Short mmCIF file of C-alpha atoms in Angstrom, two decimals:
data_model
loop_
_atom_site.label_atom_id
_atom_site.label_comp_id
_atom_site.label_asym_id
_atom_site.label_seq_id
_atom_site.Cartn_x
_atom_site.Cartn_y
_atom_site.Cartn_z
CA MET A 1 19.08 39.92 -28.11
CA SER A 2 21.97 40.70 -25.81
CA SER A 3 21.58 40.14 -22.12
CA ASN A 4 22.35 43.87 -21.56
CA HIS A 5 19.49 44.87 -23.84
CA SER A 6 17.21 42.37 -22.16
CA SER A 7 18.12 43.69 -18.81
CA GLU A 8 17.28 47.31 -19.91
CA LYS A 9 13.93 46.18 -21.17
CA ILE A 10 13.13 44.49 -17.86
CA VAL A 11 14.12 47.55 -15.84
CA THR A 12 12.05 49.78 -18.23
CA SER A 13 9.03 47.46 -17.86
CA LEU A 14 9.36 47.42 -14.05
CA LEU A 15 9.54 51.20 -13.96
CA GLN A 16 6.54 51.56 -16.19
CA LEU A 17 4.56 49.17 -14.06
CA CYS A 18 5.40 51.03 -10.92
CA LYS A 19 4.30 54.31 -12.48
CA ASN A 20 1.26 53.21 -14.36
CA GLN A 21 0.04 50.12 -12.60
CA LYS A 22 -0.22 48.54 -16.13
CA GLU A 23 2.42 47.64 -18.74
CA GLY A 24 2.18 45.96 -22.20
CA MET A 25 4.51 43.20 -23.33
CA VAL A 26 4.98 41.04 -26.32
CA VAL A 27 4.80 37.24 -25.80
CA PHE A 28 7.86 35.19 -26.85
CA GLY A 29 7.87 31.38 -26.65
CA ALA A 30 5.31 28.68 -26.78
CA SER A 31 5.03 27.58 -23.18
CA MET A 32 1.55 29.15 -22.80
CA LEU A 33 -0.02 27.78 -26.08
CA PRO A 34 -2.85 27.71 -26.94
CA VAL A 35 -3.91 30.59 -24.67
CA LEU A 36 -0.95 32.82 -25.48
CA LYS A 37 1.18 32.62 -28.55
CA PRO A 38 4.28 34.38 -29.74
CA GLY A 39 3.45 37.83 -31.04
CA ASP A 40 0.42 38.31 -28.71
CA ILE A 41 0.54 41.47 -26.66
CA ILE A 42 -0.41 41.14 -22.97
CA THR A 43 -1.31 43.90 -20.54
CA ILE A 44 0.18 43.23 -17.11
CA GLU A 45 -1.42 44.69 -14.02
CA LYS A 46 0.29 45.15 -10.66
CA ILE A 47 -1.47 43.13 -7.98
CA GLY A 48 -1.01 42.73 -4.29
CA SER A 49 0.68 39.56 -3.04
CA LYS A 50 -2.33 38.47 -1.11
CA ASN A 51 -4.51 38.61 -4.23
CA ILE A 52 -2.53 35.99 -6.23
CA CYS A 53 -4.63 32.87 -6.72
CA LYS A 54 -4.34 29.47 -8.36
CA GLY A 55 -5.23 29.70 -12.06
CA GLN A 56 -4.03 33.34 -12.70
CA VAL A 57 -1.52 33.98 -15.44
CA ILE A 58 1.35 35.94 -14.01
CA VAL A 59 4.66 37.56 -15.08
CA PHE A 60 7.59 37.00 -12.88
CA GLU A 61 11.27 37.60 -12.96
CA THR A 62 13.72 34.68 -12.52
CA GLY A 63 17.05 34.95 -10.66
CA GLN A 64 18.81 35.28 -13.99
CA GLY A 65 16.66 38.47 -14.86
CA LYS A 66 14.42 36.62 -17.36
CA LEU A 67 10.73 37.45 -17.49
CA ILE A 68 8.38 34.43 -17.53
CA ILE A 69 4.61 34.27 -18.25
CA HIS A 70 3.09 31.20 -16.62
CA ARG A 71 -0.06 30.13 -14.82
CA VAL A 72 -0.10 29.75 -10.97
CA VAL A 73 -0.65 26.07 -10.12
CA LYS A 74 -0.30 26.36 -6.30
CA VAL A 75 0.01 29.06 -3.70
CA SER A 76 1.77 28.14 -0.51
CA GLY A 77 2.48 30.92 1.91
CA ASN A 78 5.00 33.30 0.16
CA THR A 79 5.84 30.73 -2.49
CA LEU A 80 4.07 29.89 -5.91
CA ILE A 81 4.37 27.00 -8.12
CA THR A 82 3.84 27.83 -11.76
CA ALA A 83 3.69 26.03 -15.11
CA GLY A 84 3.23 26.86 -18.70
CA ASP A 85 -0.13 25.64 -20.15
CA ASN A 86 1.92 23.85 -22.83
CA ALA A 87 4.51 22.40 -20.39
CA ASP A 88 4.68 18.81 -19.06
CA GLU A 89 6.48 19.82 -15.74
CA LEU A 90 6.05 22.37 -13.07
CA ASP A 91 8.45 25.25 -12.66
CA GLU A 92 10.75 25.63 -9.71
CA PRO A 93 9.05 27.48 -6.83
CA ILE A 94 9.17 31.22 -6.99
CA ARG A 95 8.75 33.88 -4.36
CA ILE A 96 5.60 36.06 -4.45
CA CYS A 97 7.93 39.14 -4.30
CA ASP A 98 9.25 38.17 -7.78
CA VAL A 99 5.83 38.62 -9.42
CA MET A 100 5.56 41.69 -11.57
CA GLY A 101 1.86 41.36 -12.09
CA ILE A 102 -0.98 39.36 -13.57
CA VAL A 103 -2.05 39.13 -17.18
CA ARG A 104 -5.25 41.19 -17.53
CA GLU A 105 -5.73 41.47 -21.36
CA VAL A 106 -4.48 39.68 -24.54
CA GLU A 107 -4.30 41.40 -27.84
CA ILE A 108 -3.82 38.93 -30.75
CA LYS A 109 -1.29 40.50 -33.13
CA LYS A 110 -0.99 37.89 -35.92
CA PRO A 111 -4.12 37.08 -37.92
CA LEU A 112 -5.69 33.72 -37.07
CA SER A 113 -8.08 31.53 -38.94
CA ARG A 114 -11.71 31.56 -37.72
CA PRO A 115 -11.48 27.96 -36.28
CA VAL A 116 -8.34 28.80 -34.47
CA ARG A 117 -9.80 32.02 -32.98
CA PHE A 118 -12.84 30.05 -31.88
CA PHE A 119 -10.70 27.26 -30.37
CA ARG A 120 -8.66 29.80 -28.35
CA LYS A 121 -11.77 31.56 -27.10
CA VAL A 122 -13.32 28.35 -25.91
CA ILE A 123 -10.05 27.31 -24.17
CA ARG A 124 -9.80 30.69 -22.36
CA LYS A 125 -13.37 30.47 -21.21
CA LEU A 126 -12.87 26.88 -19.87
CA ILE A 127 -9.73 27.83 -18.09
CA LYS A 128 -11.48 30.88 -16.45
CA LYS A 129 -14.56 28.84 -15.50
CA PHE A 130 -12.46 25.95 -14.10
CA PHE A 131 -10.15 28.15 -11.95
CA ARG A 132 -12.81 30.50 -10.88
CA LYS A 133 -14.56 27.52 -9.07
CA SER A 134 -11.30 26.25 -7.47
CA SER A 135 -9.46 29.45 -6.83
CA CYS A 136 -9.11 31.34 -3.51
CA CYS A 137 -10.16 34.74 -4.85
#
C-alpha cells in the first residue's frame, strides 16, 4: 500500500470518527496477539482524554502518520506508555492528543477452531478482570 493511500485512509477514518463517534478498522500485524489478530475488525470509539486508563486498548497515530493499536501500560499526565500484548518492549511515549479512540468491539473475521476461540475468550476475560481492578476508571 502506498503511503499516499495510507494517509488517505487515516484522514477518512479520522473524519468518520469525528462525525459518528465510532469507526471500524481492520487489524493488521501481530503485535496484539492473541487478543487481536490480523483480519479482525475493531470498532473504535472516541473518548475524552481524561477517560483513558491503564489496560485499555487504544488506536493512536504516530508522527509518521501510521495507526497503531496497542494497550495502555501507564498514564502519566498528558503522556501514555503503550505496548502490544505480543511485544517484549514498551513503545515510545505518546501524547494523549494523538489517541483516536479506544477499541470497544472486536469482530473475528477469519474462522477459528473451537479451542482457539475458547482460548481467546479466556484471555480477553482475564485481561479485562486484571485491568479493571488496577485501572483508574
